[in-house]
Amino acid sequence: MPRAFVAFLLALLPAPTLHAADWPTFLGPTRDGVSAEKGIIAPWPAKGLKVVWECELGIGFAPPVTAGGRLFHADRFGDDIRLTARDAATGKFLWKYEYPTEYEDRYGYDPGPRACPVVDGDRVYLYGPEGVLVCLNTATGKEVWKVETREKYFFHQNFFGCGSVPVVDGDLLILPVGGSVKNLRPADFRQVKPNGTALVAFDKKTGEVKYAAGDELASYASPTVATINGKKTGLYFARGGLLGFDPQTGKTLFHHPWRAKIMESVNASNPVVVGDKVLLTECYGAGSVLLDLKGGKPKEVWSDSDKDAGDQSLMCHWNTPIHVAGFVYGSSGRHTEDSDIRCIDLATGDVKWRQKRTKRCSLTLADGHLISLSEYGELALLKVNPAKYDEVSKYDTGLEYPCWAAPVLSNGLLYIRGKGKLQALELIPAKK
């Protein structure tokens, strides 16, 4: 059945119904950058993948999400944060929602959304850079509820504003607010003290607060929920380290400090969960650590903390590395000029290979391949191979810096964004 006709039928539905190939939240349905879709084109045509549709964007860095035939993306236009809904197959505009913002970035970065939307049933949630959390109806864009978290809980503006993506667990929407003690902003940001609202759980339908808990501040990683020791456990790589919590009550289960010593350092890469082990990685000095959570208390299996910078295993910036069969693949490096793509042995931290001068990249796994989008718009297809860097195809998409959002794969289309533009590419041929 033609893709456009399927999209037409889906557009008639009152609200999205999640499908196996939907990408409804950050890093996809399993929140690890892994797609279950098969049949990708490999190698790619010499001129690159077919552009099915593209559209102009406003200011922002967040990737889109998809659900039930619709695509949602967040941007800033003038003094408004805007959430836009489109037909995922054709790019046809469906609706938009806007609210005013006065957010200004302290470091001069574009003042648009950092966090992508989250779709759950007939609701879509958006967390803006100034701390506004809004819930909308997916079919109409009508506002259901709204909370101004900074006004309610107070926090000193983080380095680059608010950027964590909330997670849905049952009837709860869990948001890393990271509230701080209300006082003058200290000159040394390391002196900011938390006020017990690291995580705030809202009734996802009404916005009613169910709990506020956790003695941590906000980071740029996003919380996830995994099964650890046979128990559902929330994991949040907060500003100061890994916070383990009960997602239904907010009770802190453990905390493992992990942050570089310099003031202007952030944790932005999501934890990589493999069984009862969790990999943390950052690029400002601490590097990576593998934690064993058996027994409920973190134990370090290996760590970069005692290594020189040149000898550290993995130093991911904003990208979340991907685990495949005992090996982890990620873009390592704080700056463009010193970044590489590398593969490490999860169990030991040993570097199996590194490909230099790749610039900073974001990775998505699909059909035995890693799809890499560099911050300057180069799209590459890499075969998963722990023995060597195995490049199948590469081309310049024409997207402009910064391309900081990870590629999104949904129903055969690969969505990538750069400055001012979103492209939908045919990665899996449409069935006729």
Short mmCIF file of C-alpha atoms in Angstrom, two decimals:
data_model
loop_
_atom_site.label_atom_id
_atom_site.label_comp_id
_atom_site.label_asym_id
_atom_site.label_seq_id
_atom_site.Cartn_x
_atom_site.Cartn_y
_atom_site.Cartn_z
CA MET A 1 0.00 0.00 0.00
CA PRO A 2 1.50 3.42 -0.94
CA ARG A 3 2.95 5.35 1.96
CA ALA A 4 0.98 8.50 1.13
CA PHE A 5 -2.35 6.60 1.15
CA VAL A 6 -1.52 5.05 4.53
CA ALA A 7 -0.78 8.53 5.85
CA PHE A 8 -4.12 9.76 4.50
CA LEU A 9 -5.99 7.03 6.34
CA LEU A 10 -4.07 7.67 9.57
CA ALA A 11 -4.82 11.37 9.33
CA LEU A 12 -8.52 10.56 9.64
CA LEU A 13 -8.03 9.02 13.09
CA PRO A 14 -9.02 11.24 16.04
CA ALA A 15 -5.69 10.70 17.79
CA PRO A 16 -2.46 8.78 17.18
CA THR A 17 -2.43 5.09 17.98
CA LEU A 18 1.11 3.94 18.66
CA HIS A 19 2.59 1.51 16.14
CA ALA A 20 5.72 -0.62 16.32
CA ALA A 21 7.62 1.74 14.04
CA ASP A 22 6.66 4.94 15.88
CA TRP A 23 9.38 7.06 17.48
CA PRO A 24 7.33 8.79 20.20
CA THR A 25 10.06 10.05 22.51
CA PHE A 26 13.75 10.83 22.84
CA LEU A 27 15.95 8.06 21.37
CA GLY A 28 12.91 6.09 20.23
CA PRO A 29 10.43 3.66 21.76
CA THR A 30 13.11 1.84 23.79
CA ARG A 31 14.90 5.13 24.66
CA ASP A 32 18.29 3.80 23.56
CA GLY A 33 18.64 4.97 19.94
CA VAL A 34 17.78 1.53 18.55
CA SER A 35 15.24 0.91 15.80
CA ALA A 36 13.60 -2.46 15.13
CA GLU A 37 12.92 -1.67 11.47
CA LYS A 38 14.54 -3.82 8.77
CA GLY A 39 15.27 -3.57 5.07
CA ILE A 40 17.29 -0.36 4.94
CA ILE A 41 19.01 0.66 1.71
CA ALA A 42 22.67 -0.33 1.87
CA PRO A 43 24.82 0.95 0.31
CA TRP A 44 23.24 4.31 -0.41
CA PRO A 45 23.06 5.87 -3.88
CA ALA A 46 26.11 7.96 -4.75
CA LYS A 47 24.05 11.16 -4.54
CA GLY A 48 22.54 10.18 -1.23
CA LEU A 49 19.13 9.10 0.00
CA LYS A 50 15.96 10.35 -1.66
CA VAL A 51 14.45 13.40 0.01
CA VAL A 52 10.75 12.55 0.40
CA TRP A 53 9.91 15.93 1.91
CA GLU A 54 11.51 18.77 3.81
CA CYS A 55 10.36 21.84 5.66
CA GLU A 56 11.75 25.01 7.15
CA LEU A 57 12.24 25.15 10.91
CA GLY A 58 12.60 27.87 13.47
CA ILE A 59 15.32 28.06 16.12
CA GLY A 60 16.07 24.99 18.23
CA PHE A 61 18.05 21.78 18.56
CA ALA A 62 15.43 19.13 19.38
CA PRO A 63 14.75 16.11 17.15
CA PRO A 64 11.19 15.38 15.99
CA VAL A 65 9.06 12.50 17.24
CA THR A 66 6.39 10.43 15.48
CA ALA A 67 3.22 8.62 16.47
CA GLY A 68 0.23 7.29 14.55
CA GLY A 69 1.19 8.85 11.23
CA ARG A 70 1.96 12.26 12.68
CA LEU A 71 5.28 14.03 13.23
CA PHE A 72 5.76 16.61 15.97
CA HIS A 73 8.61 19.12 16.19
CA ALA A 74 9.39 22.00 18.52
CA ASP A 75 11.05 25.28 17.56
CA ARG A 76 11.12 28.95 18.40
CA PHE A 77 9.76 31.66 16.10
CA GLY A 78 10.41 35.18 17.34
CA ASP A 79 9.28 35.32 20.95
CA ASP A 80 7.14 32.17 20.77
CA ILE A 81 7.88 28.50 21.42
CA ARG A 82 5.96 26.52 18.81
CA LEU A 83 4.97 22.87 18.64
CA THR A 84 3.99 21.81 15.11
CA ALA A 85 2.16 18.68 13.98
CA ARG A 86 2.60 17.36 10.43
CA ASP A 87 1.68 14.34 8.39
CA ALA A 88 4.76 12.16 8.91
CA ALA A 89 4.71 10.72 5.38
CA THR A 90 4.19 13.94 3.42
CA GLY A 91 5.14 16.81 5.72
CA LYS A 92 1.69 18.37 5.34
CA PHE A 93 1.02 20.93 8.07
CA LEU A 94 -1.75 19.90 10.47
CA TRP A 95 -1.68 22.33 13.40
CA LYS A 96 0.53 24.48 15.59
CA TYR A 97 0.53 25.57 19.22
CA GLU A 98 2.47 28.54 20.57
CA TYR A 99 3.26 30.17 23.88
CA PRO A 100 5.36 33.30 24.55
CA THR A 101 8.86 33.05 25.96
CA GLU A 102 11.52 35.44 27.21
CA TYR A 103 14.28 32.85 27.47
CA GLU A 104 17.78 34.10 26.69
CA ASP A 105 20.77 31.78 26.64
CA ARG A 106 23.57 32.76 29.01
CA TYR A 107 26.22 31.43 26.59
CA GLY A 108 24.84 32.86 23.37
CA TYR A 109 23.33 29.70 21.88
CA ASP A 110 20.07 29.88 19.96
CA PRO A 111 17.21 30.25 22.48
CA GLY A 112 14.95 27.53 21.06
CA PRO A 113 13.80 24.20 22.53
CA ARG A 114 16.45 21.70 23.56
CA ALA A 115 14.09 18.87 24.55
CA CYS A 116 11.99 16.97 22.02
CA PRO A 117 8.24 16.38 22.50
CA VAL A 118 6.91 13.16 24.07
CA VAL A 119 3.79 11.42 22.73
CA ASP A 120 1.68 9.16 24.92
CA GLY A 121 -1.72 8.08 23.59
CA ASP A 122 -3.74 11.17 22.68
CA ARG A 123 -1.40 13.57 24.52
CA VAL A 124 1.84 15.22 23.47
CA TYR A 125 4.09 16.90 26.06
CA LEU A 126 6.68 19.63 25.56
CA TYR A 127 9.24 21.04 28.00
CA GLY A 128 10.56 24.43 26.96
CA PRO A 129 14.01 25.95 27.64
CA GLU A 130 12.63 28.30 30.28
CA GLY A 131 10.90 25.50 32.20
CA VAL A 132 7.35 25.58 30.86
CA LEU A 133 5.75 22.12 30.68
CA VAL A 134 2.68 21.84 28.49
CA CYS A 135 0.33 18.98 27.59
CA LEU A 136 -1.62 19.13 24.32
CA ASN A 137 -4.16 17.01 22.49
CA THR A 138 -2.39 15.29 19.60
CA ALA A 139 -5.33 15.58 17.20
CA THR A 140 -6.10 19.27 17.66
CA GLY A 141 -3.15 20.92 19.43
CA LYS A 142 -5.52 22.15 22.12
CA GLU A 143 -3.88 22.84 25.48
CA VAL A 144 -4.89 20.31 28.16
CA TRP A 145 -2.74 21.56 31.04
CA LYS A 146 0.34 23.67 31.64
CA VAL A 147 2.86 24.16 34.46
CA GLU A 148 5.53 26.83 34.80
CA THR A 149 8.06 24.77 36.75
CA ARG A 150 10.52 27.57 37.50
CA GLU A 151 7.79 29.65 39.09
CA LYS A 152 6.46 26.68 41.05
CA TYR A 153 9.74 25.07 42.20
CA PHE A 154 12.42 27.67 41.43
CA PHE A 155 15.78 26.93 39.89
CA HIS A 156 18.74 28.99 38.80
CA GLN A 157 18.90 28.90 35.02
CA ASN A 158 21.10 26.03 33.93
CA PHE A 159 24.00 26.66 31.55
CA PHE A 160 21.90 26.18 28.41
CA GLY A 161 18.38 26.34 29.83
CA CYS A 162 16.14 23.31 30.40
CA GLY A 163 16.90 20.32 28.19
CA SER A 164 15.85 17.04 29.81
CA VAL A 165 13.02 15.09 28.17
CA PRO A 166 10.37 13.74 30.59
CA VAL A 167 9.51 10.05 30.74
CA VAL A 168 6.09 8.40 31.05
CA ASP A 169 5.67 5.56 33.54
CA GLY A 170 2.13 4.27 33.94
CA ASP A 171 -0.09 7.24 34.76
CA LEU A 172 2.88 9.47 35.62
CA LEU A 173 4.87 11.95 33.59
CA ILE A 174 8.25 12.25 35.36
CA LEU A 175 10.18 15.46 34.74
CA PRO A 176 13.68 16.40 35.96
CA VAL A 177 13.00 19.87 37.34
CA GLY A 178 16.11 20.15 39.51
CA GLY A 179 14.79 22.88 41.78
CA SER A 180 17.33 24.86 43.81
CA VAL A 181 17.38 26.86 47.03
CA LYS A 182 15.95 30.31 46.35
CA ASN A 183 18.77 32.80 46.74
CA LEU A 184 21.06 34.95 44.64
CA ARG A 185 22.77 33.11 41.83
CA PRO A 186 26.28 32.25 43.07
CA ALA A 187 29.30 33.22 41.00
CA ASP A 188 30.45 29.59 41.16
CA PHE A 189 27.57 27.49 39.87
CA ARG A 190 28.89 24.48 41.77
CA GLN A 191 27.59 26.18 44.92
CA VAL A 192 23.95 25.93 43.85
CA LYS A 193 22.06 23.75 46.32
CA PRO A 194 19.11 21.48 45.45
CA ASN A 195 15.76 21.86 47.18
CA GLY A 196 14.51 18.27 46.98
CA THR A 197 12.75 18.53 43.63
CA ALA A 198 15.20 16.77 41.35
CA LEU A 199 12.24 14.87 39.89
CA VAL A 200 8.59 15.92 39.81
CA ALA A 201 5.92 13.41 38.78
CA PHE A 202 2.67 14.72 37.33
CA ASP A 203 -0.57 12.90 36.62
CA LYS A 204 -0.09 12.70 32.87
CA LYS A 205 -3.78 13.45 32.19
CA THR A 206 -4.44 16.29 34.61
CA GLY A 207 -1.07 17.79 35.53
CA GLU A 208 -1.69 17.15 39.24
CA VAL A 209 1.58 16.76 41.16
CA LYS A 210 1.96 13.23 42.56
CA TYR A 211 5.42 13.62 44.08
CA ALA A 212 8.49 15.83 44.13
CA ALA A 213 11.68 14.16 45.30
CA GLY A 214 15.42 13.77 44.91
CA ASP A 215 18.40 15.76 46.15
CA GLU A 216 19.96 16.68 42.79
CA LEU A 217 20.02 19.40 40.15
CA ALA A 218 19.02 19.14 36.50
CA SER A 219 21.34 18.04 33.71
CA TYR A 220 20.85 17.57 29.97
CA ALA A 221 20.41 13.82 30.11
CA SER A 222 16.88 12.43 30.30
CA PRO A 223 15.43 9.92 32.77
CA THR A 224 14.65 6.39 31.74
CA VAL A 225 12.95 3.42 33.39
CA ALA A 226 14.57 -0.02 33.26
CA THR A 227 14.41 -3.36 35.03
CA ILE A 228 17.32 -3.63 37.47
CA ASN A 229 17.63 -6.62 39.81
CA GLY A 230 14.19 -7.69 38.61
CA LYS A 231 12.66 -4.40 39.77
CA LYS A 232 11.44 -1.44 37.75
CA THR A 233 13.93 1.33 38.43
CA GLY A 234 14.18 4.94 37.34
CA LEU A 235 17.61 6.19 36.27
CA TYR A 236 18.55 9.84 35.87
CA PHE A 237 22.08 11.02 35.08
CA ALA A 238 21.64 14.29 36.95
CA ARG A 239 24.05 17.19 37.25
CA GLY A 240 26.05 15.52 40.00
CA GLY A 241 25.76 11.86 39.07
CA LEU A 242 23.45 8.89 38.60
CA LEU A 243 20.24 9.00 40.62
CA GLY A 244 18.37 5.71 41.00
CA PHE A 245 14.76 6.08 42.10
CA ASP A 246 11.41 4.33 42.37
CA PRO A 247 9.49 5.78 39.41
CA GLN A 248 6.10 5.46 41.12
CA THR A 249 7.03 7.05 44.45
CA GLY A 250 10.16 9.08 43.76
CA LYS A 251 12.04 7.38 46.59
CA THR A 252 15.79 7.60 46.08
CA LEU A 253 17.31 4.12 45.79
CA PHE A 254 20.94 5.14 45.29
CA HIS A 255 23.18 7.93 44.07
CA HIS A 256 26.57 7.58 42.40
CA PRO A 257 28.53 10.83 41.99
CA TRP A 258 29.91 11.37 38.47
CA ARG A 259 30.76 14.80 37.18
CA ALA A 260 33.87 16.64 36.05
CA LYS A 261 35.43 18.98 38.60
CA ILE A 262 35.34 22.12 36.45
CA MET A 263 32.39 24.45 37.03
CA GLU A 264 31.14 24.62 33.45
CA SER A 265 30.64 20.89 32.99
CA VAL A 266 27.41 19.09 32.19
CA ASN A 267 26.11 15.54 31.99
CA ALA A 268 24.14 15.15 28.77
CA SER A 269 24.50 11.57 27.54
CA ASN A 270 21.82 9.15 28.72
CA PRO A 271 22.83 6.10 30.79
CA VAL A 272 23.32 2.94 28.73
CA VAL A 273 21.59 0.05 30.51
CA VAL A 274 22.72 -3.52 29.82
CA GLY A 275 21.16 -6.01 32.22
CA ASP A 276 22.10 -4.90 35.74
CA LYS A 277 24.99 -2.77 34.50
CA VAL A 278 24.89 0.90 33.57
CA LEU A 279 27.43 2.90 31.55
CA LEU A 280 27.81 6.61 32.24
CA THR A 281 29.83 8.87 29.99
CA GLU A 282 30.66 12.58 29.78
CA CYS A 283 33.35 14.67 28.07
CA TYR A 284 34.45 17.38 30.51
CA GLY A 285 36.97 15.37 32.50
CA ALA A 286 35.53 12.34 34.25
CA GLY A 287 35.00 10.27 31.09
CA SER A 288 33.14 6.97 31.51
CA VAL A 289 32.36 4.49 34.24
CA LEU A 290 30.63 1.11 34.17
CA LEU A 291 28.50 0.43 37.24
CA ASP A 292 27.20 -2.89 38.47
CA LEU A 293 23.86 -2.37 40.24
CA LYS A 294 23.38 -5.89 41.55
CA GLY A 295 22.38 -5.73 45.18
CA GLY A 296 20.96 -2.22 44.78
CA LYS A 297 24.19 -0.28 45.35
CA PRO A 298 26.46 0.85 42.49
CA LYS A 299 29.88 -0.78 42.26
CA GLU A 300 32.43 0.43 39.73
CA VAL A 301 33.53 -2.29 37.29
CA TRP A 302 35.94 0.02 35.48
CA SER A 303 36.43 3.75 35.39
CA ASP A 304 38.13 6.53 33.45
CA SER A 305 38.61 8.63 36.57
CA ASP A 306 42.23 7.60 37.12
CA LYS A 307 43.27 7.85 33.47
CA ASP A 308 44.86 10.71 31.57
CA ALA A 309 42.54 12.38 29.06
CA GLY A 310 44.22 10.71 26.10
CA ASP A 311 43.80 7.27 27.64
CA GLN A 312 40.12 7.46 28.63
CA SER A 313 37.80 4.92 27.09
CA LEU A 314 34.87 7.08 26.00
CA MET A 315 33.95 10.74 26.42
CA CYS A 316 30.54 11.37 24.89
CA HIS A 317 29.23 14.92 24.77
CA TRP A 318 25.48 15.15 24.08
CA ASN A 319 25.14 11.92 22.09
CA THR A 320 24.13 8.67 23.80
CA PRO A 321 26.33 5.71 22.79
CA ILE A 322 24.77 2.48 21.53
CA HIS A 323 25.34 -1.01 22.87
CA VAL A 324 25.45 -4.02 20.53
CA ALA A 325 26.43 -7.53 21.67
CA GLY A 326 28.91 -6.51 24.36
CA PHE A 327 30.39 -3.51 22.55
CA VAL A 328 29.53 0.18 22.76
CA TYR A 329 29.75 2.62 19.84
CA GLY A 330 29.80 6.36 20.40
CA SER A 331 31.09 9.77 19.36
CA SER A 332 33.85 10.70 21.78
CA GLY A 333 35.22 14.19 22.37
CA ARG A 334 34.25 17.58 23.77
CA HIS A 335 35.22 19.69 20.77
CA THR A 336 34.72 19.35 17.03
CA GLU A 337 38.42 19.08 16.21
CA ASP A 338 39.26 16.36 18.74
CA SER A 339 36.20 14.14 18.31
CA ASP A 340 36.16 10.61 16.92
CA ILE A 341 33.84 7.66 16.61
CA ARG A 342 35.00 4.67 18.61
CA CYS A 343 34.08 1.20 19.75
CA ILE A 344 34.81 -0.02 23.27
CA ASP A 345 34.44 -3.35 25.01
CA LEU A 346 31.67 -2.81 27.55
CA ALA A 347 33.07 -5.30 30.07
CA THR A 348 36.58 -3.81 30.23
CA GLY A 349 36.46 -0.34 28.69
CA ASP A 350 39.18 -1.33 26.22
CA VAL A 351 39.08 0.71 23.02
CA LYS A 352 38.72 -1.67 20.07
CA TRP A 353 39.03 1.02 17.39
CA ARG A 354 38.66 4.74 16.80
CA GLN A 355 38.05 6.71 13.63
CA LYS A 356 39.58 10.18 13.98
CA ARG A 357 38.37 13.51 12.64
CA THR A 358 34.71 12.54 12.35
CA LYS A 359 33.57 15.73 14.14
CA ARG A 360 30.92 15.31 16.82
CA CYS A 361 28.19 12.92 15.71
CA SER A 362 24.91 11.40 16.85
CA LEU A 363 24.21 7.72 16.22
CA THR A 364 21.09 5.63 15.61
CA LEU A 365 21.12 1.83 15.19
CA ALA A 366 19.01 0.11 12.53
CA ASP A 367 19.23 -3.24 10.73
CA GLY A 368 22.82 -4.03 11.72
CA HIS A 369 24.07 -0.56 10.86
CA LEU A 370 24.86 2.66 12.68
CA ILE A 371 23.49 5.81 11.08
CA SER A 372 25.76 8.72 11.94
CA LEU A 373 24.88 12.39 11.51
CA SER A 374 27.77 14.78 12.09
CA GLU A 375 27.18 18.27 13.42
CA TYR A 376 28.08 19.65 9.96
CA GLY A 377 25.49 17.60 8.08
CA GLU A 378 27.49 14.58 6.92
CA LEU A 379 25.35 11.44 6.99
CA ALA A 380 27.18 8.10 7.16
CA LEU A 381 26.14 4.45 7.20
CA LEU A 382 28.45 2.23 9.24
CA LYS A 383 28.23 -1.53 9.51
CA VAL A 384 28.26 -2.67 13.12
CA ASN A 385 31.71 -4.19 13.48
CA PRO A 386 33.73 -4.39 16.72
CA ALA A 387 36.89 -5.22 14.73
CA LYS A 388 37.11 -2.05 12.63
CA TYR A 389 35.46 1.16 11.46
CA ASP A 390 33.36 -0.20 8.60
CA GLU A 391 31.94 2.64 6.50
CA VAL A 392 29.40 1.61 3.88
CA SER A 393 28.28 5.03 2.61
CA LYS A 394 28.65 8.73 3.31
CA TYR A 395 27.42 11.97 1.78
CA ASP A 396 26.80 15.62 2.60
CA THR A 397 23.10 16.26 3.18
CA GLY A 398 23.40 20.00 2.70
CA LEU A 399 22.06 20.65 6.19
CA GLU A 400 23.79 23.48 8.00
CA TYR A 401 25.58 23.43 11.36
CA PRO A 402 24.52 22.67 14.03
CA CYS A 403 23.06 19.22 13.34
CA TRP A 404 22.93 18.18 16.99
CA ALA A 405 19.78 16.05 16.96
CA ALA A 406 20.11 12.28 16.58
CA PRO A 407 18.55 10.74 13.44
CA VAL A 408 14.98 9.47 13.87
CA LEU A 409 13.74 6.40 11.97
CA SER A 410 10.01 5.78 11.69
CA ASN A 411 8.06 3.75 9.15
CA GLY A 412 10.95 3.69 6.69
CA LEU A 413 11.68 7.42 6.78
CA LEU A 414 14.81 8.86 8.32
CA TYR A 415 14.28 12.33 9.79
CA ILE A 416 17.28 14.59 10.28
CA ARG A 417 17.52 18.25 11.18
CA GLY A 418 20.07 21.01 10.95
CA LYS A 419 19.89 24.76 11.24
CA GLY A 420 16.51 25.87 9.95
CA LYS A 421 15.56 22.69 8.09
CA LEU A 422 14.11 19.22 8.62
CA GLN A 423 14.54 16.47 6.00
CA ALA A 424 12.61 13.21 5.61
CA LEU A 425 14.71 10.67 3.72
CA GLU A 426 13.73 7.30 2.27
CA LEU A 427 15.89 4.81 4.19
CA ILE A 428 13.60 1.81 3.63
CA PRO A 429 11.92 1.60 0.19
CA ALA A 430 8.17 2.04 0.33
CA LYS A 431 6.13 -1.05 -0.58
CA LYS A 432 4.05 -0.62 -3.72
#
